[in-house]
mmCIF file of C-alpha atoms in Angstrom:
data_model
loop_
_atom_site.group_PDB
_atom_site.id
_atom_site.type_symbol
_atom_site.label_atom_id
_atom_site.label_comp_id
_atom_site.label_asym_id
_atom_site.label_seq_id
_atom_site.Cartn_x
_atom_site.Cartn_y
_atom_site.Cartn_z
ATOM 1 C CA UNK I 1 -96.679 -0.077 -106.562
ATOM 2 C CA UNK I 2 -93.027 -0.251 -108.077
ATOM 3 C CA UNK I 3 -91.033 3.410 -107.779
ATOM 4 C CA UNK I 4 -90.730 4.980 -110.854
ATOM 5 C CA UNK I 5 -86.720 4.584 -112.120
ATOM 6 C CA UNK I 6 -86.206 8.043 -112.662
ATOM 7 C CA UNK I 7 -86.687 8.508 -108.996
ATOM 8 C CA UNK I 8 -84.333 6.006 -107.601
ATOM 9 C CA UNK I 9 -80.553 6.486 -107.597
ATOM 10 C CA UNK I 10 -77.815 4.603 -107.360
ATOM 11 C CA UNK I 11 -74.324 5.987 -106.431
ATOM 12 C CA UNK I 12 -71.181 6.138 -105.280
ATOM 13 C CA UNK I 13 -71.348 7.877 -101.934
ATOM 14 C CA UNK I 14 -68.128 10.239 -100.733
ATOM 15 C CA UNK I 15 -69.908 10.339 -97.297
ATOM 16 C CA UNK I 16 -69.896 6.751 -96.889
ATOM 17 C CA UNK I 17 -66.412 5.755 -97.957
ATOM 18 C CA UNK I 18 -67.320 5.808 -101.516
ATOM 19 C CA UNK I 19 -69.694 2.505 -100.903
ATOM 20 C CA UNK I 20 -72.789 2.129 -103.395
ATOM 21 C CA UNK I 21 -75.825 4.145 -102.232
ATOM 22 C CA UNK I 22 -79.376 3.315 -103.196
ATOM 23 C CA UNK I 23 -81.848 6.651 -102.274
ATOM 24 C CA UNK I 24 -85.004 7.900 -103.652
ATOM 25 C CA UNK I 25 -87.564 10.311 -102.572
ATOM 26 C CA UNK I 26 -91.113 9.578 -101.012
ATOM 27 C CA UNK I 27 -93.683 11.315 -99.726
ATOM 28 C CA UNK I 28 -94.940 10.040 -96.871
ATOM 29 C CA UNK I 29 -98.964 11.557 -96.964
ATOM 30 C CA UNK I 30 -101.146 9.422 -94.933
ATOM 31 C CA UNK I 31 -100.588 9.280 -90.845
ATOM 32 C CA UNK I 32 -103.129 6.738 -90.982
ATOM 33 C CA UNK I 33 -101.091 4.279 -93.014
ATOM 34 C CA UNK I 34 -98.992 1.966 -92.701
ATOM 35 C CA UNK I 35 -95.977 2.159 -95.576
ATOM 36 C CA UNK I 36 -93.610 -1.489 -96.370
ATOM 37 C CA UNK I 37 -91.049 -1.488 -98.234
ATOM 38 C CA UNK I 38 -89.906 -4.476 -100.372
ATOM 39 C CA UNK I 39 -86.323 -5.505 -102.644
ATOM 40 C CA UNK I 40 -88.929 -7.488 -104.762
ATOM 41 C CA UNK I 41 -92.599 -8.806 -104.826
ATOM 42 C CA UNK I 42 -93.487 -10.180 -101.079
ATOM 43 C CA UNK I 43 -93.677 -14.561 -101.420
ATOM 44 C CA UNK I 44 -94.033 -15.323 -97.356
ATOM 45 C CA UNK I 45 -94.524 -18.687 -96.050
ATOM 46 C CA UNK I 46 -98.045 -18.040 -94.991
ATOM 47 C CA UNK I 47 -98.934 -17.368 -98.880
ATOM 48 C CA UNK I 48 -97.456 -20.546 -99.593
ATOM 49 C CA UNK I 49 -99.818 -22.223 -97.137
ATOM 50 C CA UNK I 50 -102.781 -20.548 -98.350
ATOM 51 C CA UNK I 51 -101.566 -21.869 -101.929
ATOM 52 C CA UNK I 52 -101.215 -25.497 -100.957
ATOM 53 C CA UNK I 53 -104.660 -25.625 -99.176
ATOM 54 C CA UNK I 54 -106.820 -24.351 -101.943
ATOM 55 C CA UNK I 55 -104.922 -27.564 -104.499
ATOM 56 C CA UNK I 56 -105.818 -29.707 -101.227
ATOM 57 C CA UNK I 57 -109.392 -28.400 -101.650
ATOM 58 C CA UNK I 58 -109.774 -29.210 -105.071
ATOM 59 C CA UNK I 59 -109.117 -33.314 -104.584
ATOM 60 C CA UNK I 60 -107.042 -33.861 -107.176
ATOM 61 C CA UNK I 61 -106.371 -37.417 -107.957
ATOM 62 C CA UNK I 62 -103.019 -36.958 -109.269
ATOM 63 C CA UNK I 63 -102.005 -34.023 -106.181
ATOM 64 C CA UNK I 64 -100.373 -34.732 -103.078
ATOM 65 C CA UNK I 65 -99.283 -32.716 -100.023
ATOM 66 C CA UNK I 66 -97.112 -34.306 -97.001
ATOM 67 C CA UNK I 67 -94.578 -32.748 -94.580
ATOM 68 C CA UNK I 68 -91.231 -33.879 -94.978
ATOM 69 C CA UNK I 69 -89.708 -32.155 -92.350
ATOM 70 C CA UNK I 70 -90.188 -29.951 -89.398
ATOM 71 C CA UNK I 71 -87.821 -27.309 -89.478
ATOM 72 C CA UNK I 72 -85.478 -25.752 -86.322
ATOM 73 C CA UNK I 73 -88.462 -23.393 -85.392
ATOM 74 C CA UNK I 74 -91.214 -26.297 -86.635
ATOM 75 C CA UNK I 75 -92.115 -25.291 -89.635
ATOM 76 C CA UNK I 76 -93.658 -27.456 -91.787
ATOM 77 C CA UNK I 77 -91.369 -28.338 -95.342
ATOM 78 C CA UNK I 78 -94.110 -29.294 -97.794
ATOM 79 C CA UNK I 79 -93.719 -32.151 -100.317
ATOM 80 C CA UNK I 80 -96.009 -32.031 -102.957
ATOM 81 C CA UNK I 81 -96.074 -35.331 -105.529
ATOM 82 C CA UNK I 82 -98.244 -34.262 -108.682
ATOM 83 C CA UNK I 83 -98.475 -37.611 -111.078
ATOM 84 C CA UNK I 84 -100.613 -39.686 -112.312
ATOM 85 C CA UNK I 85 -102.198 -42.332 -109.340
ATOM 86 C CA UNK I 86 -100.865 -45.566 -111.704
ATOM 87 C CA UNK I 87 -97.746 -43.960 -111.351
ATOM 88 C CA UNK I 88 -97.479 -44.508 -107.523
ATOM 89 C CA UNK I 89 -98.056 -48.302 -107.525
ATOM 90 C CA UNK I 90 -95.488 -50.386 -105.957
ATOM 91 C CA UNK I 91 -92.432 -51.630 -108.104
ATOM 92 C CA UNK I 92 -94.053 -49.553 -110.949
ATOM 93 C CA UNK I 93 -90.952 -47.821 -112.821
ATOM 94 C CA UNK I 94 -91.037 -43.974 -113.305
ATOM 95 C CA UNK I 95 -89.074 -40.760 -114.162
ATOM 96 C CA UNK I 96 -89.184 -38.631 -111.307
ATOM 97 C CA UNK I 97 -88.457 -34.809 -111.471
ATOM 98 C CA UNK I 98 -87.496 -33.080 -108.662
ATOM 99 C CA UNK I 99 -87.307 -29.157 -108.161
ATOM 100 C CA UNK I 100 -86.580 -26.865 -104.691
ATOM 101 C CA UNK I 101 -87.413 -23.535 -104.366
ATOM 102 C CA UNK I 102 -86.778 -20.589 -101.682
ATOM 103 C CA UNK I 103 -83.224 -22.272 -100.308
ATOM 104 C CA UNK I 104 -82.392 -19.057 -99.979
ATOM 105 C CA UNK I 105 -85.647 -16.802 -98.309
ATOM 106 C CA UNK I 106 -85.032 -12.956 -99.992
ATOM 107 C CA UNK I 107 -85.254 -14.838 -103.748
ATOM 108 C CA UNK I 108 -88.944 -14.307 -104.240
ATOM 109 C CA UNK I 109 -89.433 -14.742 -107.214
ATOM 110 C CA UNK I 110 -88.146 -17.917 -107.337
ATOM 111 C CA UNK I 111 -91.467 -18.741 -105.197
ATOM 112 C CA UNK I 112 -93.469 -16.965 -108.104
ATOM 113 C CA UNK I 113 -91.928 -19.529 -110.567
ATOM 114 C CA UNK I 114 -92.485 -22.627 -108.810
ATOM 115 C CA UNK I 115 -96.080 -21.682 -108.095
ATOM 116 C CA UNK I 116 -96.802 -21.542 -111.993
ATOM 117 C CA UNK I 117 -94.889 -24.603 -112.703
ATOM 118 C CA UNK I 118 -97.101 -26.324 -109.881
ATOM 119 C CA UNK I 119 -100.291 -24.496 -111.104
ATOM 120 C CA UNK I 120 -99.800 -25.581 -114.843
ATOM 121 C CA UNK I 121 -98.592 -29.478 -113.746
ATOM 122 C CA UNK I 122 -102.698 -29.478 -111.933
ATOM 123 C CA UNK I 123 -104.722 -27.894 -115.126
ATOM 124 C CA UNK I 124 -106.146 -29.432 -117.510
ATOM 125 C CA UNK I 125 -103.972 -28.756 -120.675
ATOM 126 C CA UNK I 126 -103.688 -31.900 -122.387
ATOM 127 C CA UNK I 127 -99.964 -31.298 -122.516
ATOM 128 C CA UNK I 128 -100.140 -31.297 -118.642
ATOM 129 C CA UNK I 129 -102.227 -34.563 -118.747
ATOM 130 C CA UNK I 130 -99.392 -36.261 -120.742
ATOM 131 C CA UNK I 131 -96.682 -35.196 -118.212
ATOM 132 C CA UNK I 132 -98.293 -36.347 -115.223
ATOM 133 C CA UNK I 133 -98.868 -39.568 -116.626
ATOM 134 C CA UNK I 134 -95.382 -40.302 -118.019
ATOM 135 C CA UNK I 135 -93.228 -38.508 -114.853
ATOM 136 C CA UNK I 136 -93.639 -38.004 -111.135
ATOM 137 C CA UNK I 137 -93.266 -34.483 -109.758
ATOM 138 C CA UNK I 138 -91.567 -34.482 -106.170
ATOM 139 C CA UNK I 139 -91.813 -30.309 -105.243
ATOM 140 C CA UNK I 140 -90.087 -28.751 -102.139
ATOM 141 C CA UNK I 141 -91.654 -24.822 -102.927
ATOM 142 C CA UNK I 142 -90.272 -23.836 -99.501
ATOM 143 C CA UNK I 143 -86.310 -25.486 -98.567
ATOM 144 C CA UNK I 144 -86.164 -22.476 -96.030
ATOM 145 C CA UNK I 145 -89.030 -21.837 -94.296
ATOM 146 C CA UNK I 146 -87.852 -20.019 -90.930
ATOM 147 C CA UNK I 147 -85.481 -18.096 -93.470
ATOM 148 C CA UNK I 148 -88.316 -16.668 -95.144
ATOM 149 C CA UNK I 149 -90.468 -16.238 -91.510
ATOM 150 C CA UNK I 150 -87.530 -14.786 -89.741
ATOM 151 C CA UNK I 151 -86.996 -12.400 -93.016
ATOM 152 C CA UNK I 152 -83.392 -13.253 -93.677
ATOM 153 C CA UNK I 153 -82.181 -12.521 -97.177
ATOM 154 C CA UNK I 154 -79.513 -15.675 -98.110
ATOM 155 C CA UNK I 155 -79.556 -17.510 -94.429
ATOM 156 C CA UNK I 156 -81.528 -19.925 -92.043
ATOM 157 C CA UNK I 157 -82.577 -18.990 -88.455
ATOM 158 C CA UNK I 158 -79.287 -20.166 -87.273
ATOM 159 C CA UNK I 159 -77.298 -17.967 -89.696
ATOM 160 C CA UNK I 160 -76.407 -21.035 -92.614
ATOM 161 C CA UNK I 161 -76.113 -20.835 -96.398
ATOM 162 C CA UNK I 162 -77.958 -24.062 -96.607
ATOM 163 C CA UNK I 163 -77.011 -23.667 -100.076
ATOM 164 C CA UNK I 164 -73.465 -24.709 -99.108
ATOM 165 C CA UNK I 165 -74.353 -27.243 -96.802
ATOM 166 C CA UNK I 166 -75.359 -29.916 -99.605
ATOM 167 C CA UNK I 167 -72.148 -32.254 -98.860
ATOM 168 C CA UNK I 168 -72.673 -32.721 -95.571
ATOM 169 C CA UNK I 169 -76.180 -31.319 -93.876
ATOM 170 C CA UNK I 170 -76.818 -31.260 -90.502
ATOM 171 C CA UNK I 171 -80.056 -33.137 -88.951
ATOM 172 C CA UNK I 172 -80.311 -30.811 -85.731
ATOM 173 C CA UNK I 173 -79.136 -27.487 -87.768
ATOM 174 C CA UNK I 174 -80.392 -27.833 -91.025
ATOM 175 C CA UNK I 175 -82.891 -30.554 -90.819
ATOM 176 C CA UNK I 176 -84.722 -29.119 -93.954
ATOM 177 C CA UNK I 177 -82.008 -29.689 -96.069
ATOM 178 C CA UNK I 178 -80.949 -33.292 -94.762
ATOM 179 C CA UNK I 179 -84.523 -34.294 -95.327
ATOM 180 C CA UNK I 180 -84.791 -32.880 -98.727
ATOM 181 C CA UNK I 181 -80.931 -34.605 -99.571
ATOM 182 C CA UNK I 182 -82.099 -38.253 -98.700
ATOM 183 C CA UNK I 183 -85.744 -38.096 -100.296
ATOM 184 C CA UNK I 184 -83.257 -37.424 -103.768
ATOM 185 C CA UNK I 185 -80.810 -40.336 -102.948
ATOM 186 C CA UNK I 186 -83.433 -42.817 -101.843
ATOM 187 C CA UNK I 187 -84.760 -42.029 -105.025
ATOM 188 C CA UNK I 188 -81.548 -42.408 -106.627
ATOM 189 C CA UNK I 189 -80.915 -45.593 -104.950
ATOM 190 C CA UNK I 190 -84.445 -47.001 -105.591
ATOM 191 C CA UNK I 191 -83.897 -49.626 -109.059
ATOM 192 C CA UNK I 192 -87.546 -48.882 -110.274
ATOM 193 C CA UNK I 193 -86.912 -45.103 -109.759
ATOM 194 C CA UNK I 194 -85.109 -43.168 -112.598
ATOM 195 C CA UNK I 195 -84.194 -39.366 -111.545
ATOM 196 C CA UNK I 196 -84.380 -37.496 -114.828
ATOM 197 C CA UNK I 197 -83.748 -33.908 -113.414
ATOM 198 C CA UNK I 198 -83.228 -32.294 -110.327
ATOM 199 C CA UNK I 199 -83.643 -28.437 -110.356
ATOM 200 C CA UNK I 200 -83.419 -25.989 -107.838
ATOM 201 C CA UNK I 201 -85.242 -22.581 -108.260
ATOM 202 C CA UNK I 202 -83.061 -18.847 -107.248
ATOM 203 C CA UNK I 203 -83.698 -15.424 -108.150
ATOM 204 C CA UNK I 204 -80.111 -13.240 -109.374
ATOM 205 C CA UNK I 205 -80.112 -9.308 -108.681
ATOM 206 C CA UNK I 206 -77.371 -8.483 -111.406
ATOM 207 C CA UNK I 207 -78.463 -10.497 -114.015
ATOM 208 C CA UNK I 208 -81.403 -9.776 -116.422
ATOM 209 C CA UNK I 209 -83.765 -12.734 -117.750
ATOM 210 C CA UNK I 210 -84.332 -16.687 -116.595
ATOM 211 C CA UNK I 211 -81.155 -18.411 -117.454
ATOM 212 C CA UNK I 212 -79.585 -21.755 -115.821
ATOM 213 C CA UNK I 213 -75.899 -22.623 -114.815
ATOM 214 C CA UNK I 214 -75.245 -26.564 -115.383
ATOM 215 C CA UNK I 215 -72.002 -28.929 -114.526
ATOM 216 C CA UNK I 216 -69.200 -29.239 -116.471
ATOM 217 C CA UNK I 217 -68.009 -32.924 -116.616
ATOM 218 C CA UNK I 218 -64.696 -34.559 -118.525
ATOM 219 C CA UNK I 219 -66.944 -37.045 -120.883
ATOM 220 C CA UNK I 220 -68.005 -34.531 -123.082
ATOM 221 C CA UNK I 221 -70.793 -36.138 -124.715
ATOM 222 C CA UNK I 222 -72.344 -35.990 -121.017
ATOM 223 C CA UNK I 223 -71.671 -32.021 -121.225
ATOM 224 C CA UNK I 224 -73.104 -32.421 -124.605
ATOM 225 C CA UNK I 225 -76.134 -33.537 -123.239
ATOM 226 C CA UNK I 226 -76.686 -31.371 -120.617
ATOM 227 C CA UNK I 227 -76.630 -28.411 -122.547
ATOM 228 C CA UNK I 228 -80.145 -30.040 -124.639
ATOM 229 C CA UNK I 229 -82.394 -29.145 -121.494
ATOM 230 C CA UNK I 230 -81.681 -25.092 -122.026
ATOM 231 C CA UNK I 231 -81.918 -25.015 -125.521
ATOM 232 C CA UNK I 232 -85.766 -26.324 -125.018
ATOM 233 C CA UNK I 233 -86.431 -23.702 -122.852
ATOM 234 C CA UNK I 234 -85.246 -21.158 -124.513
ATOM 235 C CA UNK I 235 -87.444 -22.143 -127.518
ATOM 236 C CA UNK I 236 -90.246 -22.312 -124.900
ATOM 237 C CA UNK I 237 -89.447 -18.858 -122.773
ATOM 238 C CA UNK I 238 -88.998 -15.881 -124.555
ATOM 239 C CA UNK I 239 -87.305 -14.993 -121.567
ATOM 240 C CA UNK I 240 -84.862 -17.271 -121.055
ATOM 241 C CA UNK I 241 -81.160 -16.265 -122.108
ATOM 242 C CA UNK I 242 -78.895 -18.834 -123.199
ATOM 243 C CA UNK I 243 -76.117 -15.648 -123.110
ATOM 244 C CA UNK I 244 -76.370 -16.370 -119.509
ATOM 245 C CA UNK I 245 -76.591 -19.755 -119.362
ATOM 246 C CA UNK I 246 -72.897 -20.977 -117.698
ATOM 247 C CA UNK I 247 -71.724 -24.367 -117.758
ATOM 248 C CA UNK I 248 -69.028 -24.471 -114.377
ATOM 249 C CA UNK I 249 -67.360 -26.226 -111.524
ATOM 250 C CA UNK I 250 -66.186 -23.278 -109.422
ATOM 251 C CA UNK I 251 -65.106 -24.770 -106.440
ATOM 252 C CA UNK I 252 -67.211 -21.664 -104.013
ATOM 253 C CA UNK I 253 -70.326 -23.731 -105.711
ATOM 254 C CA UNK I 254 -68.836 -27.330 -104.214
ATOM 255 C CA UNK I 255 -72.080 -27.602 -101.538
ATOM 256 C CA UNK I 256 -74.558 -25.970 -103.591
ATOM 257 C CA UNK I 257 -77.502 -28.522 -104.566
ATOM 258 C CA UNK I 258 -76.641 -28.109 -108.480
ATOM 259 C CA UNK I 259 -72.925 -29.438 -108.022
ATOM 260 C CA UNK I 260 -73.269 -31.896 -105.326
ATOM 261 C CA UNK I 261 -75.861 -33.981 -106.368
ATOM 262 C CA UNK I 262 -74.597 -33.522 -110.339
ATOM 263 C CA UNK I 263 -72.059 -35.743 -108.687
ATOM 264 C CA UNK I 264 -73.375 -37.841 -105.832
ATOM 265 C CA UNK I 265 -76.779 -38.978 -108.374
ATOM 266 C CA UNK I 266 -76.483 -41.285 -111.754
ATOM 267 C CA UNK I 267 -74.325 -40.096 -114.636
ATOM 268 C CA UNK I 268 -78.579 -39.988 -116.555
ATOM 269 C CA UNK I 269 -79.437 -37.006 -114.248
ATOM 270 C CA UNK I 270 -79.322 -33.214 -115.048
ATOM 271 C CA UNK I 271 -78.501 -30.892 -112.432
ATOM 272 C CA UNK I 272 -79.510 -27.370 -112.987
ATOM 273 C CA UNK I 273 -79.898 -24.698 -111.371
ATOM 274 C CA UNK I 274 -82.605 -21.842 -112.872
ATOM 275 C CA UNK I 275 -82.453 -18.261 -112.119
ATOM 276 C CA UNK I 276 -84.535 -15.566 -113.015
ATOM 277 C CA UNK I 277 -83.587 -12.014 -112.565
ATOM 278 C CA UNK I 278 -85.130 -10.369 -109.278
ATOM 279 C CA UNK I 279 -85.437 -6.686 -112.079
ATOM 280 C CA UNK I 280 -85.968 -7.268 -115.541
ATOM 281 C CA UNK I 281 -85.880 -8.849 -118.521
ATOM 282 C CA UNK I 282 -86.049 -8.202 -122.571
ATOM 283 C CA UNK I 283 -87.788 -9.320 -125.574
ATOM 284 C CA UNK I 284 -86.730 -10.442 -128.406
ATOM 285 C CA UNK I 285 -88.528 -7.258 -130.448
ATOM 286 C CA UNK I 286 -86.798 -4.825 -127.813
ATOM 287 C CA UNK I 287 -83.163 -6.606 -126.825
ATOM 288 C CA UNK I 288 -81.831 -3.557 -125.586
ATOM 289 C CA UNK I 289 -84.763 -2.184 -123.285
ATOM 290 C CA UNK I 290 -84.964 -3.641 -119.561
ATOM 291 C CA UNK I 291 -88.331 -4.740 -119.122
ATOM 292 C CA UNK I 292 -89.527 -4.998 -115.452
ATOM 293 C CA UNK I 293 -90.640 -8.410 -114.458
ATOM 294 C CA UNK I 294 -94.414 -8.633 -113.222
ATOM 295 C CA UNK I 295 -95.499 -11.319 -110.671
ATOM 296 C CA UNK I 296 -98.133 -12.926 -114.011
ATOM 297 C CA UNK I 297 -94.926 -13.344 -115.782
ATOM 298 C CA UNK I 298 -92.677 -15.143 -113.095
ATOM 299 C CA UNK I 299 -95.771 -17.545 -113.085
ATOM 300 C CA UNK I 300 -95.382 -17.585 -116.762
ATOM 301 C CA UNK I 301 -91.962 -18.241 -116.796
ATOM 302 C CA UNK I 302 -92.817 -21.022 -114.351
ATOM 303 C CA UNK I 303 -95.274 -22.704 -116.685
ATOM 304 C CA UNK I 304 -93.441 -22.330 -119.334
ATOM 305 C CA UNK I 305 -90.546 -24.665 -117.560
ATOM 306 C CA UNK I 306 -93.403 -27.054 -117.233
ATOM 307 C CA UNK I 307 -93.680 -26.993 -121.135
ATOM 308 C CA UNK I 308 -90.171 -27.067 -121.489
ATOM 309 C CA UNK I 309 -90.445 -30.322 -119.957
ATOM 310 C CA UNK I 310 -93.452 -31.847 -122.663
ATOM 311 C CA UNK I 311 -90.955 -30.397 -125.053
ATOM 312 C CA UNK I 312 -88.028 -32.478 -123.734
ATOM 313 C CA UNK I 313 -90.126 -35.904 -123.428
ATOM 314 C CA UNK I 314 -91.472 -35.359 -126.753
ATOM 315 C CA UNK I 315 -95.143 -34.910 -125.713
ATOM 316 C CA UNK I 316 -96.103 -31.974 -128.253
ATOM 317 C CA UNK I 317 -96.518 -33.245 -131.596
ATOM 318 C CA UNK I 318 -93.674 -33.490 -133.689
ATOM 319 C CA UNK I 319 -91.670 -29.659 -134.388
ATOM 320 C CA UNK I 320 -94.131 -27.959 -132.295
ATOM 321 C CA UNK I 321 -93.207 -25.109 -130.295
ATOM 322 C CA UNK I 322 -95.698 -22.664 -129.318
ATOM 323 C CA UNK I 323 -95.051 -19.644 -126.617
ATOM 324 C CA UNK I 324 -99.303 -18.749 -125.400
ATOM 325 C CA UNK I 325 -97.491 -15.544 -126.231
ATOM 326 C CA UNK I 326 -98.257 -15.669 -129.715
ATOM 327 C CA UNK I 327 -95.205 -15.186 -131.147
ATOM 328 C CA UNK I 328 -93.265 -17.841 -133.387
ATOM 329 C CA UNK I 329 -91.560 -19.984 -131.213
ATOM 330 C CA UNK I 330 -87.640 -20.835 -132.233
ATOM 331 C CA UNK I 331 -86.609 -23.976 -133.342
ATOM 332 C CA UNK I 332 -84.088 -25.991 -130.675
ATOM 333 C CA UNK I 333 -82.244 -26.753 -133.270
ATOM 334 C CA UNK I 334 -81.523 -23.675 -134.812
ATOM 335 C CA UNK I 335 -79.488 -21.456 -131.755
ATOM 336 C CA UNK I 336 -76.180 -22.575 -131.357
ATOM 337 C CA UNK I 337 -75.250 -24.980 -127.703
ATOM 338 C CA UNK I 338 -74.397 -22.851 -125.156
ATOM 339 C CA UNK I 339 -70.214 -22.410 -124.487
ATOM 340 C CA UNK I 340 -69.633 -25.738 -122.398
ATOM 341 C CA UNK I 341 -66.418 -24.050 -120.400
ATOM 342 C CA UNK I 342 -65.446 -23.517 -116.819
ATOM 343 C CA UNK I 343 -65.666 -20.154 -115.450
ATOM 344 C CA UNK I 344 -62.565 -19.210 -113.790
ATOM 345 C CA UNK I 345 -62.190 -15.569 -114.503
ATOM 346 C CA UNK I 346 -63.247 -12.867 -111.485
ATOM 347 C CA UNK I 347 -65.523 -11.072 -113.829
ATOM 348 C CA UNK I 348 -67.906 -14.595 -113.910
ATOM 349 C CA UNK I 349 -67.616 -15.437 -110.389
ATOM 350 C CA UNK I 350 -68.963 -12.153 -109.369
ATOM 351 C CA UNK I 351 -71.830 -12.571 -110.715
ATOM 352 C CA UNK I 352 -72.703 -16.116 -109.674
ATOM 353 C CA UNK I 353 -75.172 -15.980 -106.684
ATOM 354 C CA UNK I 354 -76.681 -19.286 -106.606
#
């Protein structure tokens, strides 16, 4: 049950040193229950389990599940590959795809996305059908699974940012991580392997709507064509705001995933990460009303990056764009590239989570 706004408050506080306050009343009417509390919709590691078993029940050809890692308190870090089973024949060459989720364990939502991206990758749209045969889908849903057991908000059992441990991980303190760095570069390394994208999944609690934050490189024509890959998703996602999309190389962001591999991997890959507001977003027949996200449209959103990707391979017939929303779907060649600058200014950095 989300609290209705009207009831929640947010203030300045005299009585605590004029910090923000967040209060709101509720009744507590049942002795018998128990009450929880939650910042966002509740993603815990034993969901994700649940999740992964029922694909393992279905025996699909084209699905796989293996650990990759054990983590500090043994946790298992799933690797799912979802392709086509041609596509996994030796010295076969492939695109492969990779996208991590939950690096940081309060970001929920960013859960809620992967599973739809996952869940539409295994149906049986035919657009689906043409992805898994033409790319290979390496998934990490859960980078920080004692995080999210533990119930930290940003950190690992042992107190890390392993979103700032990219450069230079740790196999005894954040063996998650190091795993999940060296699957990428022995991809990267591999000459029948191409990495098209690597994309790591957050949620933002400032920000409204899905948006991404890219690199910013000196060739510009690489900038150029890193800024193609939001553009398609915004025609996909009517949620998606290229506004607050954000091209940058603020050096705080040196040892998250998004800038260190955008320069350890080939000049080809795109390095992204995608956030999606933890609140609220709009629509484009309302652009001034704060919508409150649900959990069916984080899944949404999460399919929709899935499309995003048909879209970008050119697997939809020719100047086709269609949102299962119903509503006409905007060209990407009609909204304007998204400001390729870096952001230097305080006002930018302070909203940059990642």
């Amino acid at each position: 049950v989300r609290l209705p706004a009207k009831n929640v408050y947010y203030y300045r506080c005299p009585e605590h040193h004029k910090n923000y306050v967040m209060s709101f009343p509720f009744a507590f009417d049942r002795e018998e229950d128990t009450y929880w509390f939650a910042y966002c919709f509740p993603y815990t590691y034993s969901q994700l389990q649940e999740f992964l078993e029922g694909l393992e029940r279905m025996n699909y050809p084209f699905f796989c599940r293996e650990t990759l890692a054990k983590s500090v308190q043994n946790h298992s870090l799933d690797l799912l590959t979802i392709t086509s089973p041609e596509n996994l024949q030796p010295g076969t060459n492939v695109k492969v795809v990779v996208v991590t989720a939950r690096v940081h364990p309060g970001e929920t939502p960013s859960s809620l996305v992967c599973q739809g991206l996952i869940e539409f990758l295994v149906s049986d749209d035919p657009a689906a059908r043409s992805l898994r045969d033409l790319v290979v889908f390496k998934i990490v849903p859960m980078l920080n699974p004692d995080g999210v057991v533990v119930g930290n908000y940003r950190c690992s059992f042992l107190g890390f940012d392993l979103n700032r441990h990219w450069h230079d991980p740790s196999i005894d303190k954040q063996p998650t991580l190091c795993a999940a760095k060296q699957l990428v570069m022995e991809f990267n390394r591999t000459e029948s392997t191409t990495v098209d994208f690597y994309i790591d999944l957050h949620a933002h609690s400032t920000l409204m709507n899905g948006f991404m934050y890219g690199n910013v490189f000196d060739d510009q024509a690489r900038c150029e064509r890193q800024a193609v890959f939001p553009r398609i998703l915004c025609a996909v996602a009517e949620d998606f705001s290229l506004e607050n999309t954000q091209f940058n190389r603020d050096t705080v962001k040196a040892g998250t995933a998004r800038r260190h591999l955008g320069s350890a991997l080939s000049e080809h890959t795109l390095c992204y990460t995608l956030e999606v507001s933890f609140f609220s977003h709009t629509s484009p027949g309302l652009p001034h009303r704060a919508l409150p996200y649900t959990m069916e449209e984080y899944l949404f959103l999460g399919s929709n990056l899935g499309r995003a990707f048909v879209e970008y391979y050119r697997l939809y017939p020719k100047n086709t764009f269609a949102r299962e929303s119903g509503q006409q779907a905007r060209s990407i060649h009609q909204p304007a590239l998204p400001t390729v600058r870096p952001l230097c200014s305080f006002h930018a950095a302070q909203n940059r989570e990642e």
